[in-house]
């Protein structure tokens, strides 16, 4: 038996299915646990800034289901947070979108934007695209790092930018940046963190992000969530108990 979900071809090995709590006969137990099944990795390759080949665009179009694009954060498919905001900081979810919408932190040292891909997605990134999150050229990122994490606690620097002038001097400008040499684990979380003054200088440390996209290899399903947090593990155990009670 082989199971499919959108364009996701799921494993049909009986031992693998059993390890996920499925019985392989296509019945209720298999359907209930479908979202936990391991799926093949998928690679995303950059062509141009904010093309349709990136991971966030893929999530925003239903992960192969061919749905009309929606901002994946506004749709609740990923989560975006930032270190701070203010009444003029714009919507935080605009950082995951494709419109020219202002979105930025306060101008304090160490400011950041964080993207959570969700419990069943991990990526080994090879490139990413940023859009400046303000209508003029001021306060563009100049000194920052892109970091990755599997648990939102321990962070690995994926790319360091020092006096980087890649983002052009205009409002909502974009730049794409290669990530080379990373051979670590696939990451669930990506974070853009200020490490120095922005383009305005004068001790300003704004992080203005009006759009973000990432490319690389996506790992999904149970393999991506192989090391759940204690809270996630407890929630999964509770769901499993409910499912087994229904099937009894």
Coordinates of N, CA and C in Angstrom, one line a residue:
X1 N 0.8 -1.2 0.0 CA 0.0 0.0 0.0 C 0.9 1.2 0.0
X2 N 0.5 2.2 -0.8 CA 1.2 3.5 -0.7 C 0.2 4.6 -0.5
X3 N 0.5 5.5 0.4 CA -0.4 6.6 0.8 C 0.1 7.9 0.2
X4 N -0.8 8.8 -0.2 CA -0.5 10.1 -0.7 C -1.2 11.2 0.0
X5 N -0.5 12.4 0.1 CA -1.2 13.5 0.7 C -0.7 14.7 -0.1
X6 N -1.6 15.3 -1.0 CA -1.1 16.3 -1.9 C -0.1 15.7 -2.9
X7 N 1.1 16.3 -3.0 CA 2.1 15.7 -3.8 C 3.1 14.8 -3.0
X8 N 2.7 14.5 -1.7 CA 3.6 13.8 -0.8 C 3.4 12.3 -1.0
X9 N 4.4 11.6 -1.5 CA 4.4 10.2 -1.5 C 4.9 9.6 -0.2
X10 N 4.0 8.9 0.5 CA 4.3 8.4 1.8 C 4.9 7.0 1.8
X11 N 5.6 6.7 2.8 CA 6.2 5.3 2.8 C 5.2 4.2 2.9
X12 N 5.5 3.1 2.3 CA 4.6 1.9 2.3 C 5.3 0.7 3.0
X13 N 6.4 0.9 3.6 CA 7.1 -0.2 4.3 C 6.3 -0.5 5.5
X14 N 5.9 -1.8 5.7 CA 5.0 -2.2 6.8 C 5.7 -1.9 8.2
X15 N 7.0 -2.1 8.3 CA 7.6 -1.9 9.6 C 7.7 -0.4 9.9
X16 N 7.9 0.4 8.8 CA 7.9 1.9 9.0 C 6.5 2.4 9.5
X17 N 5.5 1.9 8.8 CA 4.1 2.3 9.1 C 3.8 1.9 10.6
X18 N 4.2 0.7 11.0 CA 4.0 0.3 12.3 C 4.7 1.2 13.4
X19 N 5.8 1.6 13.0 CA 6.6 2.5 14.0 C 5.9 3.8 14.2
X20 N 5.0 4.2 13.2 CA 4.3 5.5 13.4 C 2.9 5.2 13.9
X21 N 2.6 4.0 14.3 CA 1.3 3.7 14.9 C 0.2 3.4 13.8
X22 N 0.6 3.1 12.6 CA -0.3 2.7 11.5 C -0.3 1.2 11.4
X23 N -1.4 0.7 10.8 CA -1.5 -0.7 10.6 C -1.3 -1.1 9.1
X24 N -1.4 -0.1 8.2 CA -1.1 -0.4 6.8 C -2.3 -0.9 6.0
X25 N -3.5 -1.0 6.6 CA -4.6 -1.6 5.8 C -5.5 -0.5 5.2
X26 N -5.1 0.8 5.4 CA -5.8 1.8 4.8 C -7.1 2.3 5.5
X27 N -7.2 1.8 6.8 CA -8.4 2.1 7.5 C -8.3 3.3 8.3
X28 N -9.1 3.5 9.4 CA -9.2 4.7 10.2 C -7.9 5.0 10.8
X29 N -7.2 4.0 11.3 CA -5.9 4.3 12.0 C -4.9 4.9 11.1
X30 N -4.8 4.5 9.8 CA -3.9 5.1 8.9 C -4.3 6.5 8.6
X31 N -5.6 6.7 8.4 CA -6.0 8.1 8.0 C -5.7 9.1 9.2
X32 N -6.0 8.6 10.4 CA -5.8 9.5 11.6 C -4.3 9.9 11.7
X33 N -3.4 9.0 11.4 CA -2.0 9.2 11.6 C -1.2 9.7 10.4
X34 N -2.0 10.0 9.3 CA -1.4 10.4 8.1 C -0.3 11.5 8.2
X35 N -0.6 12.5 9.0 CA 0.3 13.6 9.0 C 1.6 13.3 9.7
X36 N 1.7 12.2 10.3 CA 3.0 11.8 11.0 C 3.9 11.0 10.1
X37 N 3.5 10.6 8.9 CA 4.3 9.7 8.1 C 5.4 10.4 7.4
X38 N 6.6 9.7 7.4 CA 7.7 10.2 6.7 C 7.5 10.4 5.2
X39 N 8.0 11.6 4.7 CA 7.9 11.8 3.2 C 9.2 12.1 2.7
X40 N 9.4 12.0 1.4 CA 10.7 12.2 0.8 C 11.1 13.7 0.9
X41 N 12.4 14.0 1.0 CA 12.9 15.3 1.0 C 12.5 16.0 -0.4
X42 N 12.4 17.3 -0.3 CA 12.1 18.1 -1.5 C 13.1 19.3 -1.6
X43 N 13.7 19.5 -2.8 CA 14.7 20.6 -3.0 C 14.1 21.8 -3.7
X44 N 14.5 23.0 -3.2 CA 14.0 24.2 -3.7 C 15.2 25.0 -4.2
X45 N 15.2 25.4 -5.5 CA 16.3 26.0 -6.1 C 16.0 27.5 -6.5
X46 N 16.9 28.4 -6.1 CA 16.7 29.8 -6.4 C 16.9 30.1 -7.9
X47 N 16.0 31.0 -8.5 CA 16.2 31.5 -9.8 C 16.3 33.0 -9.8
X48 N 15.4 33.7 -9.0 CA 15.3 35.1 -8.9 C 14.6 35.5 -7.6
X49 N 14.8 36.7 -7.3 CA 14.2 37.2 -6.0 C 12.7 37.0 -6.0
X50 N 12.2 36.3 -5.0 CA 10.8 36.1 -4.8 C 10.1 35.4 -6.1
X51 N 10.8 34.4 -6.6 CA 10.3 33.6 -7.6 C 9.2 32.7 -7.0
X52 N 8.8 31.7 -7.7 CA 7.8 30.7 -7.2 C 8.4 29.4 -6.8
X53 N 9.8 29.4 -6.6 CA 10.5 28.2 -6.3 C 10.9 28.0 -4.8
X54 N 10.5 29.0 -4.0 CA 11.0 28.9 -2.6 C 10.1 28.2 -1.7
X55 N 10.6 27.9 -0.5 CA 9.9 27.1 0.5 C 8.6 27.8 1.0
X56 N 8.7 29.1 1.3 CA 7.5 29.7 1.9 C 6.4 29.9 0.8
X57 N 6.8 30.1 -0.4 CA 5.8 30.1 -1.5 C 5.2 28.7 -1.6
X58 N 5.9 27.7 -1.5 CA 5.4 26.3 -1.6 C 4.4 26.1 -0.5
X59 N 4.7 26.5 0.8 CA 3.8 26.3 1.9 C 2.6 27.2 1.6
X60 N 2.8 28.4 1.1 CA 1.6 29.3 0.8 C 0.7 28.9 -0.3
X61 N 1.1 27.9 -1.1 CA 0.3 27.4 -2.1 C -0.2 25.9 -1.9
X62 N -0.1 25.6 -0.6 CA -0.7 24.3 -0.2 C 0.2 23.1 -0.3
X63 N 1.5 23.3 -0.4 CA 2.5 22.2 -0.5 C 2.2 21.2 -1.5
X64 N 2.0 21.7 -2.8 CA 1.8 20.8 -3.9 C 0.3 20.7 -4.2
X65 N -0.6 21.3 -3.5 CA -2.0 21.1 -3.7 C -2.5 22.1 -4.8
X66 N -1.6 23.0 -5.3 CA -2.0 23.9 -6.3 C -3.0 25.0 -5.9
X67 N -3.0 25.3 -4.6 CA -3.9 26.4 -4.1 C -3.4 27.8 -4.5
X68 N -4.3 28.8 -4.5 CA -3.9 30.1 -4.7 C -3.0 30.5 -3.6
X69 N -2.0 31.4 -3.9 CA -1.0 31.7 -2.9 C -1.6 32.6 -1.8
X70 N -1.3 32.3 -0.5 CA -1.6 33.1 0.6 C -0.3 33.2 1.4
X71 N -0.2 34.3 2.2 CA 0.9 34.5 3.1 C 0.8 33.3 4.1
X72 N 1.9 32.5 4.2 CA 1.8 31.3 5.0 C 1.7 31.6 6.5
X73 N 2.2 32.8 6.9 CA 2.0 33.2 8.3 C 0.6 33.6 8.6
X74 N 0.0 34.4 7.7 CA -1.4 34.8 7.9 C -2.3 33.7 7.9
X75 N -2.0 32.6 7.1 CA -2.8 31.4 7.1 C -2.6 30.5 8.2
X76 N -1.6 30.8 9.1 CA -1.3 29.9 10.3 C -0.5 28.7 9.9
X77 N 0.1 28.7 8.8 CA 0.9 27.5 8.4 C 2.4 27.6 8.9
X78 N 2.9 28.8 9.1 CA 4.1 29.0 9.8 C 3.9 30.1 10.8
X79 N 4.9 30.4 11.7 CA 4.7 31.4 12.7 C 5.9 32.4 12.5
X80 N 5.6 33.7 12.6 CA 6.7 34.7 12.6 C 6.6 35.5 13.9
X81 N 7.7 35.7 14.5 CA 7.7 36.6 15.7 C 8.9 37.5 15.6
X82 N 9.0 38.6 16.4 CA 10.1 39.5 16.4 C 10.4 39.9 17.8
X83 N 11.6 40.5 18.0 CA 12.1 40.8 19.3 C 11.3 41.9 19.9
X84 N 10.8 42.8 19.1 CA 10.1 44.0 19.6 C 9.3 44.6 18.5
X85 N 8.4 45.5 18.8 CA 7.6 46.2 17.8 C 7.1 47.5 18.5
X86 N 6.5 48.3 17.7 CA 5.9 49.5 18.3 C 4.7 49.8 17.5
X87 N 4.0 50.9 17.8 CA 2.8 51.3 17.1 C 3.0 51.5 15.6
X88 N 4.2 51.8 15.2 CA 4.5 52.0 13.8 C 5.3 50.9 13.2
X89 N 5.4 49.8 13.9 CA 6.2 48.6 13.4 C 5.6 47.8 12.3
X90 N 4.3 48.0 12.0 CA 3.7 47.2 11.0 C 3.4 45.8 11.4
X91 N 2.6 45.1 10.6 CA 2.3 43.7 11.0 C 3.5 42.7 10.9
X92 N 3.7 42.0 11.9 CA 4.8 41.0 11.9 C 4.7 40.0 10.8
X93 N 3.5 39.6 10.5 CA 3.4 38.5 9.5 C 3.7 39.0 8.1
X94 N 3.8 40.3 7.9 CA 4.3 40.8 6.6 C 5.6 40.3 6.2
X95 N 6.5 40.0 7.2 CA 7.8 39.5 6.9 C 7.8 38.2 6.2
X96 N 6.7 37.4 6.2 CA 6.6 36.2 5.4 C 5.9 36.3 4.1
X97 N 5.5 37.6 3.8 CA 4.6 37.8 2.6 C 5.4 38.3 1.4
X98 N 4.6 38.8 0.4 CA 5.2 39.2 -0.8 C 4.7 40.6 -1.3
X99 N 4.0 41.3 -0.3 CA 3.6 42.6 -0.7 C 4.6 43.7 -0.1
X100 N 4.5 44.9 -0.6 CA 5.3 46.0 -0.1 C 4.7 46.6 1.2
X101 N 4.9 45.9 2.3 CA 4.3 46.3 3.6 C 5.4 46.5 4.6
X102 N 5.4 47.6 5.2 CA 6.4 47.9 6.2 C 6.3 47.0 7.4
X103 N 7.4 46.5 7.9 CA 7.4 45.6 9.1 C 8.8 45.7 9.7
X104 N 9.0 46.1 11.0 CA 10.3 46.3 11.6 C 10.2 46.3 13.1
X105 N 11.4 46.0 13.7 CA 11.5 46.0 15.1 C 11.8 47.4 15.6
X106 N 12.0 47.6 16.9 CA 12.6 48.8 17.5 C 14.1 48.8 17.2
X107 N 14.6 50.0 17.2 CA 16.0 50.1 16.8 C 17.0 49.9 17.9
X108 N 16.9 48.7 18.6 CA 17.8 48.4 19.7 C 18.7 47.2 19.4
X109 N 19.9 47.2 20.0 CA 20.9 46.1 19.7 C 20.2 44.7 19.9
X110 N 20.7 43.8 19.0 CA 20.2 42.4 19.1 C 18.8 42.1 18.6
X111 N 18.2 43.1 17.9 CA 16.8 42.9 17.4 C 16.8 41.7 16.4
X112 N 15.6 41.1 16.3 CA 15.5 39.9 15.4 C 14.1 39.7 14.9
X113 N 14.0 38.9 13.8 CA 12.8 38.3 13.3 C 13.1 36.8 13.3
X114 N 12.0 36.0 13.7 CA 12.2 34.6 13.7 C 11.0 33.9 12.9
X115 N 11.4 32.9 12.2 CA 10.4 32.1 11.4 C 10.4 30.7 11.8
X116 N 9.3 30.2 12.3 CA 9.1 28.8 12.7 C 8.3 28.1 11.6
X117 N 9.0 27.1 11.0 CA 8.4 26.3 9.9 C 7.4 25.3 10.4
X118 N 7.3 25.1 11.7 CA 6.3 24.1 12.2 C 6.9 22.8 12.6
X119 N 6.2 22.0 13.4 CA 6.8 20.8 14.0 C 7.1 19.7 13.0
X120 N 6.6 19.7 11.8 CA 6.9 18.6 10.8 C 7.6 19.1 9.6
X121 N 8.3 20.2 9.7 CA 9.2 20.7 8.6 C 10.5 21.1 9.1
X122 N 11.6 20.7 8.4 CA 13.0 21.1 8.7 C 13.6 21.4 7.3
X123 N 14.5 22.3 7.3 CA 15.2 22.7 6.0 C 16.7 22.8 6.2
X124 N 17.4 22.3 5.2 CA 18.9 22.6 5.1 C 19.0 23.7 4.1
X125 N 19.2 24.9 4.6 CA 19.1 26.1 3.7 C 20.4 26.3 2.8
X126 N 20.2 26.7 1.6 CA 21.3 27.0 0.7 C 21.3 28.4 0.2
X127 N 20.2 29.1 0.3 CA 20.0 30.5 -0.1 C 18.8 31.1 0.5
X128 N 18.9 32.4 0.7 CA 17.7 33.1 1.2 C 17.5 34.4 0.6
X129 N 16.3 35.0 0.6 CA 16.0 36.3 0.0 C 15.4 37.1 1.1
X130 N 15.8 38.4 1.1 CA 15.2 39.4 2.1 C 14.6 40.5 1.3
X131 N 13.5 41.1 1.8 CA 13.0 42.4 1.3 C 13.1 43.4 2.5
X132 N 13.7 44.5 2.1 CA 13.7 45.6 3.1 C 12.3 46.0 3.5
X133 N 12.1 46.1 4.8 CA 10.7 46.3 5.3 C 10.4 47.8 5.6
X134 N 10.8 48.7 4.7 CA 10.4 50.1 4.9 C 10.3 50.8 3.5
X135 N 9.5 51.8 3.4 CA 9.2 52.5 2.1 C 10.4 53.3 1.6
X136 N 11.4 53.7 2.4 CA 12.5 54.4 1.9 C 13.8 53.6 2.1
X137 N 14.9 54.1 1.7 CA 16.2 53.3 1.8 C 16.8 53.3 3.2
X138 N 16.2 54.1 4.1 CA 16.8 54.2 5.4 C 16.6 52.9 6.2
X139 N 17.6 52.7 7.1 CA 17.5 51.6 8.1 C 17.6 50.2 7.5
X140 N 18.3 50.1 6.4 CA 18.5 48.8 5.8 C 19.4 48.0 6.6
X141 N 19.3 46.6 6.6 CA 20.2 45.8 7.3 C 21.6 46.0 6.7
X142 N 22.6 46.0 7.6 CA 24.0 46.2 7.2 C 24.9 45.2 7.9
X143 N 24.6 44.9 9.2 CA 25.3 44.0 10.0 C 24.3 43.0 10.7
X144 N 24.4 41.7 10.3 CA 23.4 40.8 10.8 C 23.9 39.3 10.6
X145 N 23.2 38.4 11.2 CA 23.4 37.0 11.0 C 22.1 36.3 10.7
X146 N 22.2 35.3 9.9 CA 21.1 34.3 9.7 C 21.4 33.1 10.6
X147 N 20.5 32.7 11.5 CA 20.8 31.6 12.4 C 19.7 30.5 12.2
X148 N 20.0 29.3 12.5 CA 19.1 28.2 12.5 C 19.1 27.5 13.8
X149 N 17.9 26.8 14.1 CA 17.8 26.1 15.3 C 16.8 24.9 15.1
X150 N 17.0 23.8 15.8 CA 16.1 22.7 15.8 C 15.1 22.8 16.9
X151 N 15.4 23.6 18.0 CA 14.6 23.6 19.2 C 14.3 25.0 19.8
X152 N 14.7 26.0 19.1 CA 14.4 27.4 19.5 C 15.2 27.7 20.8
X153 N 16.2 27.0 21.1 CA 17.1 27.2 22.3 C 18.5 27.4 21.9
X154 N 19.0 26.4 21.2 CA 20.4 26.4 20.7 C 20.4 26.9 19.2
X155 N 21.2 27.9 18.9 CA 21.3 28.5 17.6 C 22.6 28.3 17.0
X156 N 22.6 28.1 15.6 CA 23.8 28.0 14.8 C 23.8 29.1 13.8
X157 N 24.9 29.8 13.7 CA 25.0 30.8 12.6 C 25.2 30.2 11.3
X158 N 24.3 30.5 10.4 CA 24.3 29.9 9.0 C 25.0 30.9 8.0
X159 N 24.9 32.2 8.3 CA 25.5 33.2 7.4 C 25.8 34.4 8.2
X160 N 27.0 35.0 8.1 CA 27.4 36.2 8.8 C 27.5 37.4 7.8
X161 N 26.9 38.5 8.1 CA 27.0 39.7 7.2 C 27.6 40.8 8.0
X162 N 28.7 41.3 7.5 CA 29.4 42.4 8.2 C 29.6 43.6 7.2
X163 N 29.0 44.7 7.5 CA 29.0 45.9 6.6 C 28.6 45.4 5.2
X164 N 27.6 44.6 5.2 CA 27.0 44.0 3.9 C 26.1 45.0 3.3
X165 N 26.4 45.4 2.0 CA 25.6 46.4 1.3 C 24.8 45.8 0.2
X166 N 24.5 44.5 0.3 CA 23.7 43.8 -0.7 C 22.3 44.3 -1.0
X167 N 21.7 44.8 0.1 CA 20.3 45.3 -0.1 C 20.4 46.7 -0.7
X168 N 19.9 46.9 -1.9 CA 20.0 48.2 -2.6 C 19.3 49.3 -1.9
X169 N 19.8 50.6 -2.2 CA 19.3 51.7 -1.5 C 18.0 52.3 -2.0
X170 N 16.9 51.6 -1.7 CA 15.6 52.0 -2.1 C 14.6 51.3 -1.2
X171 N 13.4 51.9 -1.1 CA 12.4 51.2 -0.3 C 12.0 49.9 -0.8
X172 N 11.7 48.9 0.1 CA 11.3 47.6 -0.2 C 12.2 46.9 -1.2
X173 N 13.5 47.2 -1.2 CA 14.5 46.6 -2.1 C 14.7 45.1 -1.6
X174 N 15.2 44.3 -2.5 CA 15.4 42.9 -2.2 C 16.9 42.5 -2.5
X175 N 17.3 41.4 -1.9 CA 18.6 40.8 -2.1 C 18.5 39.3 -1.8
X176 N 19.2 38.5 -2.5 CA 19.3 37.1 -2.3 C 20.8 36.8 -1.9
X177 N 21.0 35.9 -0.9 CA 22.3 35.6 -0.4 C 22.5 34.1 -0.2
X178 N 23.6 33.7 -0.8 CA 23.9 32.2 -0.7 C 24.4 31.8 0.7
X179 N 24.1 30.6 1.1 CA 24.6 30.0 2.3 C 25.5 28.9 2.0
X180 N 26.8 29.0 2.3 CA 27.7 28.0 1.9 C 28.4 27.4 3.1
X181 N 28.7 26.1 2.9 CA 29.4 25.4 4.0 C 28.6 24.8 5.1
X182 N 27.3 25.0 5.1 CA 26.5 24.5 6.2 C 26.3 23.0 6.0
X183 N 26.7 22.1 6.9 CA 26.6 20.7 6.8 C 25.9 20.1 8.0
X184 N 25.2 21.0 8.8 CA 24.6 20.5 10.0 C 23.2 19.9 9.8
X185 N 22.4 19.8 10.9 CA 21.1 19.2 10.9 C 20.1 20.1 10.2
X186 N 19.1 19.6 9.6 CA 18.0 20.4 9.1 C 17.4 21.2 10.3
X187 N 17.0 22.4 10.0 CA 16.5 23.3 11.1 C 15.0 23.6 10.9
X188 N 14.4 23.8 12.1 CA 13.0 24.2 12.1 C 12.8 25.7 12.1
X189 N 13.7 26.4 12.8 CA 13.6 27.8 13.1 C 14.7 28.5 12.3
X190 N 14.4 29.7 11.7 CA 15.4 30.6 11.1 C 15.2 32.0 11.7
X191 N 16.3 32.6 12.0 CA 16.3 33.9 12.7 C 17.2 34.9 12.0
X192 N 16.8 36.1 11.8 CA 17.6 37.2 11.3 C 17.8 38.1 12.5
X193 N 19.1 38.2 12.9 CA 19.4 38.9 14.1 C 20.5 40.0 13.8
X194 N 20.2 41.2 14.3 CA 21.1 42.3 14.1 C 22.4 42.1 15.0
X195 N 23.5 42.4 14.4 CA 24.8 42.3 15.1 C 25.5 43.7 15.1
X196 N 24.9 44.7 14.6 CA 25.5 46.0 14.5 C 24.6 47.0 13.9
X197 N 25.1 48.2 13.7 CA 24.3 49.3 13.2 C 23.7 49.0 11.8
X198 N 22.5 49.6 11.6 CA 21.9 49.5 10.3 C 22.5 50.5 9.4
X199 N 21.9 50.7 8.2 CA 22.5 51.6 7.2 C 22.4 53.1 7.6
X200 N 21.6 53.4 8.5 CA 21.4 54.8 9.0 C 22.5 55.2 9.9
X201 N 23.2 54.2 10.5 CA 24.3 54.5 11.5 C 23.7 55.1 12.7
X202 N 24.4 56.0 13.3 CA 23.9 56.8 14.5 C 23.4 55.9 15.6
X203 N 24.0 54.7 15.8 CA 23.6 53.8 16.8 C 22.1 53.3 16.7
X204 N 21.7 53.1 15.5 CA 20.4 52.5 15.2 C 20.6 51.1 14.8
X205 N 19.7 50.2 15.3 CA 19.8 48.8 15.1 C 18.5 48.2 14.6
X206 N 17.8 48.9 13.7 CA 16.5 48.3 13.3 C 16.7 47.1 12.4
X207 N 15.7 46.2 12.5 CA 15.6 45.0 11.6 C 14.3 45.2 10.9
X208 N 14.4 45.6 9.6 CA 13.3 45.9 8.8 C 13.1 44.7 7.8
X209 N 12.1 43.9 7.9 CA 11.9 42.7 7.0 C 10.5 42.8 6.5
X210 N 10.4 43.1 5.2 CA 9.1 43.1 4.5 C 8.9 41.9 3.7
X211 N 9.8 40.9 3.7 CA 9.6 39.7 3.0 C 10.8 38.8 3.2
X212 N 10.6 37.5 3.1 CA 11.6 36.5 3.4 C 11.3 35.2 2.6
X213 N 12.3 34.6 2.0 CA 12.1 33.4 1.3 C 13.4 32.5 1.5
X214 N 13.3 31.2 1.5 CA 14.4 30.4 1.7 C 14.4 29.2 0.7
X215 N 15.6 28.8 0.4 CA 15.8 27.7 -0.6 C 16.7 26.6 0.0
X216 N 16.6 25.4 -0.5 CA 17.4 24.3 0.1 C 16.6 23.0 0.0
X217 N 16.9 22.1 1.0 CA 16.2 20.8 1.0 C 15.3 20.7 2.2
X218 N 14.0 20.5 1.9 CA 13.0 20.4 3.0 C 12.8 18.9 3.4
X219 N 12.8 18.7 4.7 CA 12.5 17.4 5.3 C 11.2 17.5 6.0
X220 N 10.3 16.5 5.8 CA 8.9 16.7 6.3 C 8.5 15.4 7.0
X221 N 7.4 15.5 7.8 CA 6.8 14.3 8.4 C 7.5 13.9 9.7
X222 N 7.4 12.6 10.0 CA 7.9 12.1 11.3 C 9.4 12.3 11.4
X223 N 10.2 12.2 10.3 CA 11.6 12.3 10.4 C 12.0 13.7 10.8
X224 N 11.2 14.7 10.3 CA 11.5 16.1 10.7 C 11.2 16.4 12.1
X225 N 10.3 15.6 12.7 CA 9.9 15.8 14.1 C 10.4 14.7 15.0
X226 N 11.6 14.2 14.6 CA 12.1 13.0 15.4 C 12.4 13.3 16.8
X227 N 12.7 14.6 17.1 CA 13.1 15.0 18.5 C 12.1 16.0 19.0
X228 N 10.9 15.6 19.4 CA 9.9 16.6 19.8 C 10.2 17.1 21.2
X229 N 9.7 18.3 21.5 CA 9.8 18.8 22.8 C 9.0 18.0 23.8
X230 N 9.2 18.0 25.1 CA 8.4 17.3 26.1 C 6.9 17.6 25.9
X231 N 6.6 18.9 25.7 CA 5.2 19.3 25.6 C 4.6 18.6 24.3
X232 N 5.3 18.7 23.2 CA 4.8 18.1 22.0 C 4.7 16.6 22.1
X233 N 5.6 15.9 22.8 CA 5.6 14.5 23.0 C 4.3 14.1 23.8
X234 N 4.1 14.9 24.9 CA 2.9 14.6 25.7 C 1.6 14.8 24.9
X235 N 1.5 15.9 24.1 CA 0.4 16.1 23.3 C 0.2 15.0 22.3
X236 N 1.2 14.5 21.7 CA 1.1 13.4 20.7 C 0.7 12.1 21.4
X237 N 1.1 11.9 22.6 CA 0.7 10.7 23.4 C -0.8 10.8 23.7
X238 N -1.3 11.9 24.0 CA -2.7 12.1 24.3 C -3.5 11.9 23.1
X239 N -3.1 12.4 21.9 CA -3.8 12.2 20.7 C -3.8 10.7 20.3
X240 N -2.7 10.0 20.5 CA -2.6 8.6 20.2 C -3.6 7.8 21.1
X241 N -3.7 8.2 22.4 CA -4.6 7.5 23.2 C -6.0 7.6 22.8
X242 N -6.4 8.9 22.4 CA -7.8 9.1 21.9 C -8.0 8.3 20.7
X243 N -7.1 8.3 19.8 CA -7.2 7.6 18.5 C -7.4 6.1 18.8
X244 N -6.6 5.5 19.6 CA -6.7 4.1 19.9 C -8.1 3.8 20.6
X245 N -8.5 4.7 21.5 CA -9.8 4.5 22.1 C -10.9 4.4 21.1
X246 N -10.8 5.3 20.1 CA -11.9 5.3 19.0 C -11.9 4.1 18.2
X247 N -10.7 3.5 18.0 CA -10.5 2.3 17.2 C -10.9 1.0 17.9
X248 N -10.9 1.1 19.3 CA -11.1 -0.1 20.1 C -12.5 -0.7 19.8

